[in-house]
Every structure is written in structure tokens, then in C-alpha cells.
Amino acid sequence: MAEHPTRYEQLADDMAQAIREGLLRPGDRLPSVRETCLRRGVSPATVFQAYGLLETRGLIEARPRSGFYVQAARRAPRAVPQAAVPKTEATEVAVSALAFDLLESTRDPAVVPLGSAFPGAHLFPIEVLARSGARAMRRLKPQQITSALTAGDDKLRQSLRRRYALQGIPLAADELVITNGAMEALNLCLQAVTQPGDVVVIESPTFYAALQVLERLKLRAVEVATDPAEGVDLDALAGVLARERVAACWLMPTFQNPLGALMPVARKQDLVALLARHGVPLIEDDVYGELYADVRRPPPAKAFDSDGLVLHCSSFSKCLAPGYRVGWAAAGRFARDVQRLKMMSSLATSIPPQLAIADYLLQGGYDRHLRRLREALAEEQLRVRRLIERHFPVRTRVTRPAGGYFLWLELPPDTDALALHHRAMAAGISTAPGVLFSADRRFTHHLRLNVGHPGDERIDAAIRTVGEVAGARR
Ligand SMILES: Cc1ncc(COP(=O)(O)O)c(C=O)c1O
């Protein structure tokens, strides 16, 4: 069945047609973002995405402080990275030391955080949250301090259930467990469905912390090729499921880290159906789901689960309150096991940050905050992609994610991205080298860059420096 284009794709296609038909001619200025929003009834983020798409197709160009113009002469579009073909046998995992160094480096405020996993702290309503926290703590009744063990604060869980329900995902009352960030949720879910030595399917490339969790739990990884636009390769996954006894899959179908890939809805449905046929649980890591550039939140795979096999994990770390360490798991038929493991490990999640977020959600400003955050991130992505096009070697391929705040760069094949990372660090700039993102240290000429720091005036110079270093020495 043909996929429906997203709104920004539709808008880009309409504009491309206007250019093809000569209604917009070379050198013409495109309508401003504001005008297009009003005319088409779409958000600025959608217009930026559409213009970004046209730019990458080589049809228009942005002129600083002036706007978007139809390209005078067509140039070749910048290519997006290719999906890699990983090894097919299961591997033991060991990437912790490098990941640890990276985390250390991104804690130093003097280092430009292109390697960081978080967006700029100024994008979050820290003061409003603090007021919510103070208010909630003043109202706290003594018995509440222990009544929220182990599943978490009732009001917070109710608010989350309501948000799931609004996405058409009804959760049982006791399905949600509040955790210390998504990281704990993912750890507990994986532990609930595996034994040491089991095989777990992960994406290639994947989030390095997924590799660390597998390492800690003594699990073996089978990496499945993942397309920068469409997510995990379902045919390859079906092949692995037919060949191996797979205990679980850990996937990020929405704005995958590091690729930013968004699985189209029909493929998410196929994924859930495929795993259901094999009785394999899906641990769905969905921490970036709220950071879409389009008009609607993409449904998680959980929305298509009728067997209780999807353990959906997320948090407020990337979209509201980094550092509060409040996440959750909606663990389907494994919810009780996850709760039991939570009780046996950390017993409960700290009450004050849960109450602060619960109060904040009840005040009603969350969706407005998310809208602003999404717009800021979409604009910044476009801006930094342009800088990359200007300053990186011409053969560099860059992703065009429809959400989140990571760009994945495939540099010319003779580039040693780890050496580039070290040289950038020496210049006070962190990056996330590609070898971090696979168990067998492939992606040697790839980099993940964080583009979630609008307003940080060091970014432009840092992109230029990293691009120049990449171009000068490989
Ligand atoms: C894909 C992915 N999952 C999970 C996490 C961890 O989330 P949290 O900070 O809520 O533990 C991160 C953080 O970088 C992430 O990128």
C-alpha cells in the first residue's frame, strides 16, 4: 500500500511542482515561513522541514537574513548516509570505556557539546518546574512519602495514562512503573525478558547505552541493519528470527539514536506483527517521540500491540526535565515482573522529582512547552545542516531526521572519526564517534552530532572547526 506523505513532504512536493511548472522561477523568493504557515495552516516546524527537504534536493537555497530562494542553477543534492550491513552472528559487547570518556567530556561546560546526548538546558522550563516542585512538596502528606513505592506517584501515573489514552493506547491501571529515567526502565525491561547468554536484537548503529546494558547483563547482540530514513530492516530481522532463538528486540522505531530514523507507521505495524508471530518481546525505546518536527506525534509501535508484547520505555529527560531522572515503563504483560525487579533493585523512584513533574503536568503548560521546543529544534537542525554542507568535505553524507536533535554524518571512507573526535576534543569540542554505536566497532568514518543547542554561539565555529579538521587530515 502506498504511504501517505507527511505534511512537510506534501508541502515540499507542492512547492517542487510550482518550481517545475515555472510558477516559481530561479532567483524568486519563496513565501516567508510565517506566510506559508498562515496559508497552509501548518506549524513553522513543518515549513522548516519542507524547506529543508527542498534545500537538500537542491531546488532552493537559504540566504542569510534574507529568506529562501529558488536555486539559480541546480546543484547535486547532498546524499544521505547508507544503511550498513552488520555481521550476522551474535557478539559479546564491550564499548563502556569509550562511552564513559564521552560522558565525562560532555559534563565540562567549557567543552562545546556536539557529542552530548541532551539538548541545551535553556530550552527547559526549569523555574516553572522548581515552583511546581516547591508547591508539591509543601502539600506533601507524610503518608505519601511511602505510599508511592514501588510503581510511582499515582497522579503522575494518571497523567501519563491520560497521555497514552489520547494517543489511542489504553493502559491497564497497574501497567506503568515510574523509573529513574528511561535507562532504568530499559534495564528492568530487558532483565525481565532475558537470561544471561540470551540473544537480543539491536539496531545497527545503535545507542551506545543499549550496548552497555547488554554488556552488563551478559547478553549477546545481533545487530540488524537500520536505514537512516526508515528504521530497522524488517527482512533482515525476519531472517534473524528464523535462524536464532531471540529473547528480545531493543529498538527505537521513532527518531532512532543515532540515525534519527522514523519507521513509517505501516512498518511499525509489520514489526509488531512479525514479533508477535515469533512470540518475541519488543523493548521500545521511545525517549525522542515527543520531539517530532511534523504536526502530529508519530504513534509508537506500542499502539499496535494487542498481545502485551511491547514494553514501551520513555522519560522526561529529553523533553522536559533532564536531570530529574524521571522515566517509566509501560511493560504490557511483563509489568508485574518489571515491578518486582524494580522493588528488588532500587525499590522506588525518588518522590520529589515525581511530584514536581506531576504538578507541572496538572498546570497545563506541557504541550505549549513541547511545541516551542520542537520548533526550536527543527530550526536549529536546518541551520546546522547548512553549516555542515558549507564546512565539511564534499563527500560527507548527512541525515535529514524528522525529529530529535541528532545528525549522523558519513564522512569520506578514509576518515578516522575516532581520531577526528580526539582532535576536536583537543580544540574543546566533543563529538560522538561512530565506533561507539556498534558492538563490533564499525562506523569508523561516522559521527553523531548534537544539534539541540540553539543560541549557543560557539556552535557555528565548532562546526567549522570539526569540518575543517575532517577535510584536512584523515
Ligand atoms: C535512545 C535513548 N534511550 C534512552 C536514553 C536514556 O534516557 P534517560 O536519560 O531518561 O535515562 C537516552 C539518552 O541519551 C537515549 O538516547
GROMACS .gro file of C-alpha atoms and ligand atoms in nm:
model
  490
    1MET     CA    1   0.000   0.000   0.000
    2ALA     CA    2   0.136   0.348  -0.084
    3GLU     CA    3   0.243   0.555   0.216
    4HIS     CA    4   0.071   0.888   0.272
    5PRO     CA    5   0.326   1.169   0.258
    6THR     CA    6   0.371   1.365   0.579
    7ARG     CA    7   0.256   1.726   0.582
    8TYR     CA    8   0.601   1.863   0.524
    9GLU     CA    9   0.663   1.619   0.240
   10GLN     CA   10   0.330   1.723   0.085
   11LEU     CA   11   0.421   2.091   0.123
   12ALA     CA   12   0.768   2.028  -0.026
   13ASP     CA   13   0.614   1.835  -0.317
   14ASP     CA   14   0.368   2.117  -0.389
   15MET     CA   15   0.650   2.371  -0.393
   16ALA     CA   16   0.868   2.147  -0.608
   17GLN     CA   17   0.581   2.123  -0.856
   18ALA     CA   18   0.542   2.502  -0.857
   19ILE     CA   19   0.914   2.527  -0.938
   20ARG     CA   20   0.891   2.261  -1.211
   21GLU     CA   21   0.593   2.435  -1.368
   22GLY     CA   22   0.776   2.770  -1.365
   23LEU     CA   23   0.531   2.934  -1.123
   24LEU     CA   24   0.835   2.995  -0.904
   25ARG     CA   25   1.138   3.079  -1.119
   26PRO     CA   26   1.514   3.067  -1.048
   27GLY     CA   27   1.604   3.351  -0.813
   28ASP     CA   28   1.243   3.401  -0.692
   29ARG     CA   29   1.198   3.440  -0.318
   30LEU     CA   30   0.977   3.176  -0.157
   31PRO     CA   31   0.692   3.293   0.066
   32SER     CA   32   0.817   3.355   0.421
   33VAL     CA   33   0.775   3.083   0.683
   34ARG     CA   34   0.505   3.293   0.851
   35GLU     CA   35   0.309   3.344   0.530
   36THR     CA   36   0.326   2.976   0.445
   37CYS     CA   37   0.211   2.879   0.796
   38LEU     CA   38  -0.093   3.104   0.760
   39ARG     CA   39  -0.171   2.998   0.405
   40ARG     CA   40  -0.137   2.625   0.462
   41GLY     CA   41  -0.247   2.605   0.826
   42VAL     CA   42   0.072   2.427   0.931
   43SER     CA   43   0.331   2.490   1.202
   44PRO     CA   44   0.662   2.673   1.145
   45ALA     CA   45   0.839   2.342   1.215
   46THR     CA   46   0.657   2.184   0.919
   47VAL     CA   47   0.754   2.470   0.689
   48PHE     CA   48   1.118   2.449   0.802
   49GLN     CA   49   1.116   2.075   0.738
   50ALA     CA   50   0.965   2.126   0.393
   51TYR     CA   51   1.214   2.399   0.302
   52GLY     CA   52   1.493   2.180   0.440
   53LEU     CA   53   1.382   1.898   0.213
   54LEU     CA   54   1.374   2.128  -0.091
   55GLU     CA   55   1.717   2.258   0.003
   56THR     CA   56   1.861   1.910   0.024
   57ARG     CA   57   1.700   1.826  -0.309
   58GLY     CA   58   1.893   2.122  -0.448
   59LEU     CA   59   1.578   2.311  -0.551
   60ILE     CA   60   1.606   2.609  -0.320
   61GLU     CA   61   1.873   2.783  -0.117
   62ALA     CA   62   1.867   2.983   0.204
   63ARG     CA   63   2.029   3.324   0.202
   64PRO     CA   64   2.135   3.451   0.545
   65ARG     CA   65   1.891   3.707   0.692
   66SER     CA   66   1.703   3.719   0.365
   67GLY     CA   67   1.496   3.404   0.322
   68PHE     CA   68   1.464   3.110   0.085
   69TYR     CA   69   1.515   3.141  -0.292
   70VAL     CA   70   1.468   2.912  -0.589
   71GLN     CA   71   1.812   2.785  -0.694
   72ALA     CA   72   1.955   2.960  -0.996
   73ALA     CA   73   2.139   2.653  -1.122
   74ARG     CA   74   2.054   2.310  -0.993
   75ARG     CA   75   2.327   2.154  -0.782
   76ALA     CA   76   2.357   1.791  -0.688
   77PRO     CA   77   2.172   1.719  -0.366
   78ARG     CA   78   2.374   1.616  -0.062
   79ALA     CA   79   2.328   1.242  -0.020
   80VAL     CA   80   2.205   1.076   0.298
   81PRO     CA   81   2.412   0.802   0.462
   82GLN     CA   82   2.365   0.441   0.353
   83ALA     CA   83   2.243   0.165   0.582
   84ALA     CA   84   2.532  -0.060   0.686
   85VAL     CA   85   2.530  -0.439   0.664
   86PRO     CA   86   2.633  -0.571   1.004
   87LYS     CA   87   2.779  -0.910   1.091
   88THR     CA   88   2.503  -1.166   1.130
   89GLU     CA   89   2.637  -1.373   1.422
   90ALA     CA   90   2.581  -1.276   1.785
   91THR     CA   91   2.863  -1.083   1.951
   92GLU     CA   92   2.964  -1.005   2.306
   93VAL     CA   93   2.964  -0.639   2.379
   94ALA     CA   94   3.233  -0.403   2.522
   95VAL     CA   95   3.210  -0.031   2.450
   96SER     CA   96   3.187   0.103   2.803
   97ALA     CA   97   3.527   0.269   2.837
   98LEU     CA   98   3.488   0.493   2.532
   99ALA     CA   99   3.127   0.582   2.621
  100PHE     CA  100   3.237   0.666   2.974
  101ASP     CA  101   3.504   0.905   2.843
  102LEU     CA  102   3.248   1.071   2.620
  103LEU     CA  103   3.004   1.124   2.908
  104GLU     CA  104   3.283   1.274   3.118
  105SER     CA  105   3.377   1.517   2.840
  106THR     CA  106   3.022   1.640   2.789
  107ARG     CA  107   2.994   1.733   3.158
  108ASP     CA  108   3.254   2.007   3.121
  109PRO     CA  109   3.068   2.334   3.039
  110ALA     CA  110   3.378   2.467   2.864
  111VAL     CA  111   3.351   2.192   2.601
  112VAL     CA  112   3.118   2.262   2.305
  113PRO     CA  113   2.865   1.978   2.342
  114LEU     CA  114   2.833   1.837   1.988
  115GLY     CA  115   2.881   1.491   2.139
  116SER     CA  116   2.623   1.536   2.414
  117ALA     CA  117   2.302   1.332   2.433
  118PHE     CA  118   2.095   1.620   2.575
  119PRO     CA  119   1.956   1.938   2.421
  120GLY     CA  120   2.055   2.280   2.560
  121ALA     CA  121   1.944   2.323   2.923
  122HIS     CA  122   1.796   2.668   2.850
  123LEU     CA  123   1.523   2.500   2.640
  124PHE     CA  124   1.357   2.358   2.952
  125PRO     CA  125   1.116   2.532   3.193
  126ILE     CA  126   1.348   2.483   3.489
  127GLU     CA  127   1.200   2.765   3.700
  128VAL     CA  128   0.838   2.665   3.643
  129LEU     CA  129   0.931   2.310   3.739
  130ALA     CA  130   1.104   2.437   4.051
  131ARG     CA  131   0.786   2.624   4.152
  132SER     CA  132   0.583   2.309   4.087
  133GLY     CA  133   0.827   2.113   4.299
  134ALA     CA  134   0.812   2.360   4.588
  135ARG     CA  135   0.431   2.369   4.578
  136ALA     CA  136   0.401   1.991   4.563
  137MET     CA  137   0.645   1.937   4.847
  138ARG     CA  138   0.463   2.187   5.071
  139ARG     CA  139   0.142   1.991   5.016
  140LEU     CA  140   0.302   1.652   5.067
  141LYS     CA  141   0.131   1.448   5.336
  142PRO     CA  142   0.359   1.227   5.547
  143GLN     CA  143   0.196   0.902   5.432
  144GLN     CA  144   0.253   0.996   5.066
  145ILE     CA  145   0.626   0.958   5.120
  146THR     CA  146   0.595   0.583   5.128
  147SER     CA  147   0.262   0.520   4.953
  148ALA     CA  148   0.418   0.567   4.609
  149LEU     CA  149   0.652   0.267   4.650
  150THR     CA  150   0.722   0.084   4.406
  151ALA     CA  151   0.518   0.176   4.099
  152GLY     CA  152   0.547   0.552   4.148
  153ASP     CA  153   0.331   0.856   4.225
  154ASP     CA  154  -0.036   0.800   4.144
  155LYS     CA  155  -0.102   1.145   3.999
  156LEU     CA  156   0.199   1.120   3.772
  157ARG     CA  157   0.092   0.776   3.653
  158GLN     CA  158  -0.262   0.904   3.592
  159SER     CA  159  -0.131   1.192   3.382
  160LEU     CA  160   0.083   0.955   3.181
  161ARG     CA  161  -0.207   0.713   3.132
  162ARG     CA  162  -0.415   1.001   3.004
  163ARG     CA  163  -0.145   1.094   2.754
  164TYR     CA  164  -0.126   0.734   2.632
  165ALA     CA  165  -0.507   0.722   2.606
  166LEU     CA  166  -0.505   1.040   2.393
  167GLN     CA  167  -0.275   0.857   2.153
  168GLY     CA  168  -0.523   0.571   2.140
  169ILE     CA  169  -0.322   0.345   2.369
  170PRO     CA  170  -0.529   0.223   2.663
  171LEU     CA  171  -0.306   0.109   2.951
  172ALA     CA  172  -0.417  -0.109   3.240
  173ALA     CA  173  -0.415   0.081   3.571
  174ASP     CA  174  -0.111  -0.107   3.701
  175GLU     CA  175   0.085  -0.130   3.377
  176LEU     CA  176   0.302   0.177   3.438
  177VAL     CA  177   0.611   0.177   3.658
  178ILE     CA  178   0.794   0.504   3.721
  179THR     CA  179   1.170   0.462   3.698
  180ASN     CA  180   1.497   0.651   3.732
  181GLY     CA  181   1.499   0.777   3.377
  182ALA     CA  182   1.432   0.567   3.070
  183MET     CA  183   1.765   0.399   3.135
  184GLU     CA  184   1.633   0.214   3.439
  185ALA     CA  185   1.312   0.129   3.256
  186LEU     CA  186   1.509  -0.024   2.969
  187ASN     CA  187   1.739  -0.213   3.205
  188LEU     CA  188   1.448  -0.358   3.402
  189CYS     CA  189   1.250  -0.449   3.091
  190LEU     CA  190   1.545  -0.623   2.932
  191GLN     CA  191   1.615  -0.810   3.253
  192ALA     CA  192   1.250  -0.913   3.280
  193VAL     CA  193   1.255  -1.092   2.945
  194THR     CA  194   1.610  -1.237   2.923
  195GLN     CA  195   1.861  -1.464   3.096
  196PRO     CA  196   2.241  -1.417   3.075
  197GLY     CA  197   2.373  -1.557   2.747
  198ASP     CA  198   2.049  -1.487   2.556
  199VAL     CA  199   2.048  -1.322   2.215
  200VAL     CA  200   1.900  -0.974   2.185
  201VAL     CA  201   1.840  -0.798   1.852
  202ILE     CA  202   1.954  -0.438   1.836
  203GLU     CA  203   1.977  -0.186   1.554
  204SER     CA  204   2.297  -0.110   1.367
  205PRO     CA  205   2.408   0.152   1.454
  206THR     CA  206   2.250   0.170   1.799
  207PHE     CA  207   2.253   0.388   2.109
  208TYR     CA  208   2.575   0.305   2.297
  209ALA     CA  209   2.396   0.271   2.631
  210ALA     CA  210   2.198  -0.019   2.482
  211LEU     CA  211   2.530  -0.190   2.422
  212GLN     CA  212   2.634  -0.117   2.779
  213VAL     CA  213   2.316  -0.269   2.920
  214LEU     CA  214   2.372  -0.583   2.713
  215GLU     CA  215   2.730  -0.592   2.836
  216ARG     CA  216   2.618  -0.561   3.199
  217LEU     CA  217   2.350  -0.829   3.170
  218LYS     CA  218   2.587  -1.063   2.980
  219LEU     CA  219   2.361  -1.079   2.676
  220ARG     CA  220   2.472  -1.134   2.319
  221ALA     CA  221   2.383  -0.884   2.049
  222VAL     CA  222   2.270  -0.948   1.694
  223GLU     CA  223   2.283  -0.620   1.508
  224VAL     CA  224   2.031  -0.565   1.229
  225ALA     CA  225   2.088  -0.311   0.952
  226THR     CA  226   1.894   0.009   1.010
  227ASP     CA  227   1.812   0.258   0.740
  228PRO     CA  228   1.870   0.625   0.825
  229ALA     CA  229   1.524   0.714   0.696
  230GLU     CA  230   1.301   0.410   0.754
  231GLY     CA  231   1.449   0.230   1.051
  232VAL     CA  232   1.530  -0.135   1.106
  233ASP     CA  233   1.537  -0.368   0.803
  234LEU     CA  234   1.237  -0.595   0.856
  235ASP     CA  235   1.351  -0.859   0.605
  236ALA     CA  236   1.687  -0.887   0.780
  237LEU     CA  237   1.507  -0.904   1.115
  238ALA     CA  238   1.277  -1.180   0.986
  239GLY     CA  239   1.590  -1.371   0.875
  240VAL     CA  240   1.745  -1.344   1.222
  241LEU     CA  241   1.421  -1.455   1.389
  242ALA     CA  242   1.403  -1.758   1.160
  243ARG     CA  243   1.764  -1.854   1.235
  244GLU     CA  244   1.826  -1.769   1.602
  245ARG     CA  245   1.645  -1.809   1.931
  246VAL     CA  246   1.596  -1.441   2.003
  247ALA     CA  247   1.493  -1.348   2.358
  248ALA     CA  248   1.404  -0.985   2.285
  249CYS     CA  249   1.446  -0.692   2.049
  250TRP     CA  250   1.553  -0.350   2.173
  251LEU     CA  251   1.459  -0.097   1.906
  252MET     CA  252   1.399   0.276   1.869
  253PRO     CA  253   1.135   0.299   1.594
  254THR     CA  254   1.083   0.675   1.647
  255PHE     CA  255   1.383   0.907   1.594
  256GLN     CA  256   1.640   0.639   1.643
  257ASN     CA  257   1.961   0.731   1.823
  258PRO     CA  258   2.199   0.798   1.644
  259LEU     CA  259   2.030   0.793   1.299
  260GLY     CA  260   1.712   0.987   1.374
  261ALA     CA  261   1.527   0.728   1.160
  262LEU     CA  262   1.149   0.726   1.185
  263MET     CA  263   0.982   0.396   1.089
  264PRO     CA  264   0.674   0.465   0.880
  265VAL     CA  265   0.351   0.366   1.054
  266ALA     CA  266   0.288   0.064   0.828
  267ARG     CA  267   0.635  -0.072   0.904
  268LYS     CA  268   0.577  -0.031   1.277
  269GLN     CA  269   0.261  -0.238   1.235
  270ASP     CA  270   0.454  -0.501   1.039
  271LEU     CA  271   0.726  -0.506   1.305
  272VAL     CA  272   0.476  -0.569   1.585
  273ALA     CA  273   0.301  -0.841   1.381
  274LEU     CA  274   0.633  -1.011   1.294
  275LEU     CA  275   0.747  -1.020   1.656
  276ALA     CA  276   0.404  -1.141   1.770
  277ARG     CA  277   0.430  -1.435   1.526
  278HIS     CA  278   0.757  -1.534   1.691
  279GLY     CA  279   0.640  -1.450   2.045
  280VAL     CA  280   0.940  -1.216   2.088
  281PRO     CA  281   0.902  -0.914   2.321
  282LEU     CA  282   0.986  -0.571   2.184
  283ILE     CA  283   1.153  -0.326   2.417
  284GLU     CA  284   1.058   0.001   2.255
  285ASP     CA  285   1.289   0.287   2.346
  286ASP     CA  286   1.085   0.599   2.275
  287VAL     CA  287   1.262   0.885   2.453
  288TYR     CA  288   1.252   1.115   2.148
  289GLY     CA  289   0.887   1.052   2.050
  290GLU     CA  290   0.768   1.399   2.157
  291LEU     CA  291   1.035   1.577   1.952
  292TYR     CA  292   0.873   1.542   1.608
  293ALA     CA  293   0.912   1.815   1.351
  294ASP     CA  294   0.583   1.730   1.179
  295VAL     CA  295   0.238   1.822   1.310
  296ARG     CA  296   0.148   1.501   1.487
  297ARG     CA  297   0.328   1.267   1.725
  298PRO     CA  298   0.420   0.950   1.538
  299PRO     CA  299   0.245   0.657   1.707
  300PRO     CA  300   0.481   0.424   1.888
  301ALA     CA  301   0.488   0.053   1.798
  302LYS     CA  302   0.307   0.005   2.131
  303ALA     CA  303  -0.005   0.149   1.963
  304PHE     CA  304  -0.031  -0.170   1.750
  305ASP     CA  305   0.033  -0.423   2.025
  306SER     CA  306  -0.259  -0.647   2.109
  307ASP     CA  307  -0.054  -0.923   2.275
  308GLY     CA  308   0.110  -0.727   2.557
  309LEU     CA  309   0.449  -0.799   2.400
  310VAL     CA  310   0.565  -0.437   2.365
  311LEU     CA  311   0.743  -0.291   2.667
  312HIS     CA  312   0.732   0.081   2.599
  313CYS     CA  313   1.001   0.289   2.775
  314SER     CA  314   1.036   0.664   2.785
  315SER     CA  315   1.119   0.957   3.012
  316PHE     CA  316   1.106   1.333   3.062
  317SER     CA  317   1.484   1.358   3.026
  318LYS     CA  318   1.491   1.482   2.666
  319CYS     CA  319   1.177   1.689   2.651
  320LEU     CA  320   1.110   1.845   2.991
  321ALA     CA  321   1.339   1.782   3.282
  322PRO     CA  322   1.687   1.641   3.220
  323GLY     CA  323   1.848   1.556   3.550
  324TYR     CA  324   1.519   1.487   3.728
  325ARG     CA  325   1.570   1.125   3.623
  326VAL     CA  326   1.200   1.050   3.586
  327GLY     CA  327   1.113   0.786   3.330
  328TRP     CA  328   0.872   0.497   3.302
  329ALA     CA  329   0.794   0.162   3.150
  330ALA     CA  330   0.454   0.053   3.018
  331ALA     CA  331   0.556  -0.309   3.013
  332GLY     CA  332   0.248  -0.491   2.882
  333ARG     CA  333   0.220  -0.847   3.006
  334PHE     CA  334   0.559  -0.812   3.179
  335ALA     CA  335   0.451  -0.520   3.401
  336ARG     CA  336   0.447  -0.726   3.722
  337ASP     CA  337   0.791  -0.872   3.650
  338VAL     CA  338   0.927  -0.524   3.588
  339GLN     CA  339   0.774  -0.401   3.913
  340ARG     CA  340   0.924  -0.691   4.104
  341LEU     CA  341   1.269  -0.622   3.958
  342LYS     CA  342   1.230  -0.254   4.043
  343MET     CA  343   1.149  -0.345   4.401
  344MET     CA  344   1.449  -0.577   4.417
  345SER     CA  345   1.692  -0.320   4.272
  346SER     CA  346   1.616   0.045   4.356
  347LEU     CA  347   1.284  -0.013   4.544
  348ALA     CA  348   1.132   0.312   4.420
  349THR     CA  349   1.196   0.636   4.233
  350SER     CA  350   1.271   0.945   4.439
  351ILE     CA  351   0.944   1.123   4.530
  352PRO     CA  352   1.027   1.499   4.494
  353PRO     CA  353   1.103   1.499   4.119
  354GLN     CA  354   0.795   1.284   4.051
  355LEU     CA  355   0.575   1.527   4.244
  356ALA     CA  356   0.728   1.828   4.070
  357ILE     CA  357   0.653   1.681   3.728
  358ALA     CA  358   0.306   1.561   3.833
  359ASP     CA  359   0.220   1.915   3.950
  360TYR     CA  360   0.370   2.067   3.634
  361LEU     CA  361   0.159   1.841   3.411
  362LEU     CA  362  -0.157   1.934   3.600
  363GLN     CA  363  -0.085   2.306   3.547
  364GLY     CA  364  -0.134   2.251   3.174
  365GLY     CA  365   0.172   2.414   3.014
  366TYR     CA  366   0.344   2.098   2.894
  367ASP     CA  367   0.210   2.087   2.539
  368ARG     CA  368   0.287   2.455   2.486
  369HIS     CA  369   0.641   2.396   2.607
  370LEU     CA  370   0.675   2.096   2.374
  371ARG     CA  371   0.555   2.299   2.076
  372ARG     CA  372   0.818   2.565   2.136
  373LEU     CA  373   1.087   2.307   2.195
  374ARG     CA  374   1.003   2.123   1.873
  375GLU     CA  375   1.013   2.443   1.671
  376ALA     CA  376   1.347   2.549   1.819
  377LEU     CA  377   1.496   2.207   1.748
  378ALA     CA  378   1.364   2.186   1.390
  379GLU     CA  379   1.500   2.532   1.310
  380GLU     CA  380   1.837   2.454   1.463
  381GLN     CA  381   1.865   2.127   1.274
  382LEU     CA  382   1.815   2.306   0.947
  383ARG     CA  383   2.062   2.577   1.039
  384VAL     CA  384   2.336   2.336   1.143
  385ARG     CA  385   2.280   2.113   0.839
  386ARG     CA  386   2.351   2.416   0.625
  387LEU     CA  387   2.672   2.484   0.817
  388ILE     CA  388   2.776   2.124   0.769
  389GLU     CA  389   2.713   2.148   0.396
  390ARG     CA  390   2.935   2.453   0.387
  391HIS     CA  391   3.222   2.337   0.606
  392PHE     CA  392   3.252   1.957   0.579
  393PRO     CA  393   3.424   1.765   0.299
  394VAL     CA  394   3.201   1.749  -0.011
  395ARG     CA  395   3.157   1.373   0.004
  396THR     CA  396   3.006   1.392   0.355
  397ARG     CA  397   2.657   1.243   0.375
  398VAL     CA  398   2.417   1.383   0.636
  399THR     CA  399   2.085   1.250   0.766
  400ARG     CA  400   1.762   1.451   0.749
  401PRO     CA  401   1.574   1.335   1.056
  402ALA     CA  402   1.209   1.431   1.100
  403GLY     CA  403   1.259   1.475   1.474
  404GLY     CA  404   1.500   1.457   1.765
  405TYR     CA  405   1.823   1.653   1.764
  406PHE     CA  406   2.095   1.430   1.625
  407LEU     CA  407   2.259   1.434   1.286
  408TRP     CA  408   2.450   1.129   1.166
  409LEU     CA  409   2.735   1.204   0.931
  410GLU     CA  410   2.902   0.958   0.700
  411LEU     CA  411   3.240   1.112   0.622
  412PRO     CA  412   3.462   1.009   0.330
  413PRO     CA  413   3.561   0.643   0.386
  414ASP     CA  414   3.926   0.714   0.462
  415THR     CA  415   3.833   0.935   0.759
  416ASP     CA  416   3.922   0.806   1.105
  417ALA     CA  417   3.632   0.955   1.302
  418LEU     CA  418   3.776   0.847   1.637
  419ALA     CA  419   4.099   1.038   1.563
  420LEU     CA  420   3.883   1.330   1.447
  421HIS     CA  421   3.695   1.313   1.778
  422HIS     CA  422   4.023   1.330   1.973
  423ARG     CA  423   4.148   1.624   1.765
  424ALA     CA  424   3.817   1.805   1.816
  425MET     CA  425   3.838   1.738   2.190
  426ALA     CA  426   4.181   1.897   2.192
  427ALA     CA  427   4.011   2.206   2.045
  428GLY     CA  428   3.744   2.198   2.320
  429ILE     CA  429   3.468   2.035   2.111
  430SER     CA  430   3.308   1.699   2.187
  431THR     CA  431   3.164   1.475   1.915
  432ALA     CA  432   3.027   1.120   1.928
  433PRO     CA  433   3.240   0.899   1.701
  434GLY     CA  434   3.065   0.621   1.510
  435VAL     CA  435   3.255   0.333   1.673
  436LEU     CA  436   3.055   0.397   1.990
  437PHE     CA  437   2.739   0.284   1.819
  438SER     CA  438   2.807  -0.081   1.740
  439ALA     CA  439   2.931  -0.387   1.923
  440ASP     CA  440   3.198  -0.462   1.663
  441ARG     CA  441   3.327  -0.105   1.627
  442ARG     CA  442   3.213  -0.047   1.271
  443PHE     CA  443   3.111   0.305   1.162
  444THR     CA  444   3.473   0.414   1.173
  445HIS     CA  445   3.411   0.715   0.946
  446HIS     CA  446   3.085   0.829   1.104
  447LEU     CA  447   2.998   1.093   1.360
  448ARG     CA  448   2.686   1.176   1.556
  449LEU     CA  449   2.646   1.548   1.616
  450ASN     CA  450   2.405   1.705   1.862
  451VAL     CA  451   2.210   1.990   1.700
  452GLY     CA  452   1.996   2.069   2.005
  453HIS     CA  453   2.175   2.381   2.122
  454PRO     CA  454   2.011   2.680   1.953
  455GLY     CA  455   2.152   3.009   2.076
  456ASP     CA  456   2.488   2.863   2.179
  457GLU     CA  457   2.711   3.099   1.987
  458ARG     CA  458   3.003   2.855   1.997
  459ILE     CA  459   2.825   2.607   1.768
  460ASP     CA  460   2.898   2.772   1.433
  461ALA     CA  461   3.271   2.799   1.499
  462ALA     CA  462   3.277   2.443   1.634
  463ILE     CA  463   3.108   2.301   1.323
  464ARG     CA  464   3.352   2.490   1.106
  465THR     CA  465   3.648   2.359   1.308
  466VAL     CA  466   3.533   1.995   1.301
  467GLY     CA  467   3.457   2.021   0.929
  468GLU     CA  468   3.795   2.172   0.855
  469VAL     CA  469   3.977   1.910   1.062
  470ALA     CA  470   3.780   1.637   0.881
  471GLY     CA  471   3.877   1.787   0.548
  472ALA     CA  472   4.241   1.849   0.634
  473ARG     CA  473   4.355   1.519   0.781
  474ARG     CA  474   4.210   1.175   0.765
  475LIG     C1  475   1.777   0.630   2.280
  475LIG     C2  476   1.791   0.663   2.425
  475LIG     N1  477   1.729   0.587   2.515
  475LIG     C3  478   1.739   0.613   2.646
  475LIG     C4  479   1.814   0.718   2.692
  475LIG     C5  480   1.824   0.741   2.839
  475LIG     O1  481   1.720   0.821   2.883
  475LIG     P1  482   1.717   0.874   3.034
  475LIG     O2  483   1.812   0.990   3.041
  475LIG     O3  484   1.577   0.911   3.061
  475LIG     O4  485   1.762   0.761   3.122
  475LIG     C6  486   1.882   0.800   2.602
  475LIG     C7  487   1.965   0.910   2.648
  475LIG     O5  488   2.058   0.952   2.582
  475LIG     C8  489   1.869   0.772   2.464
  475LIG     O6  490   1.931   0.845   2.371
   0.00000   0.00000   0.00000
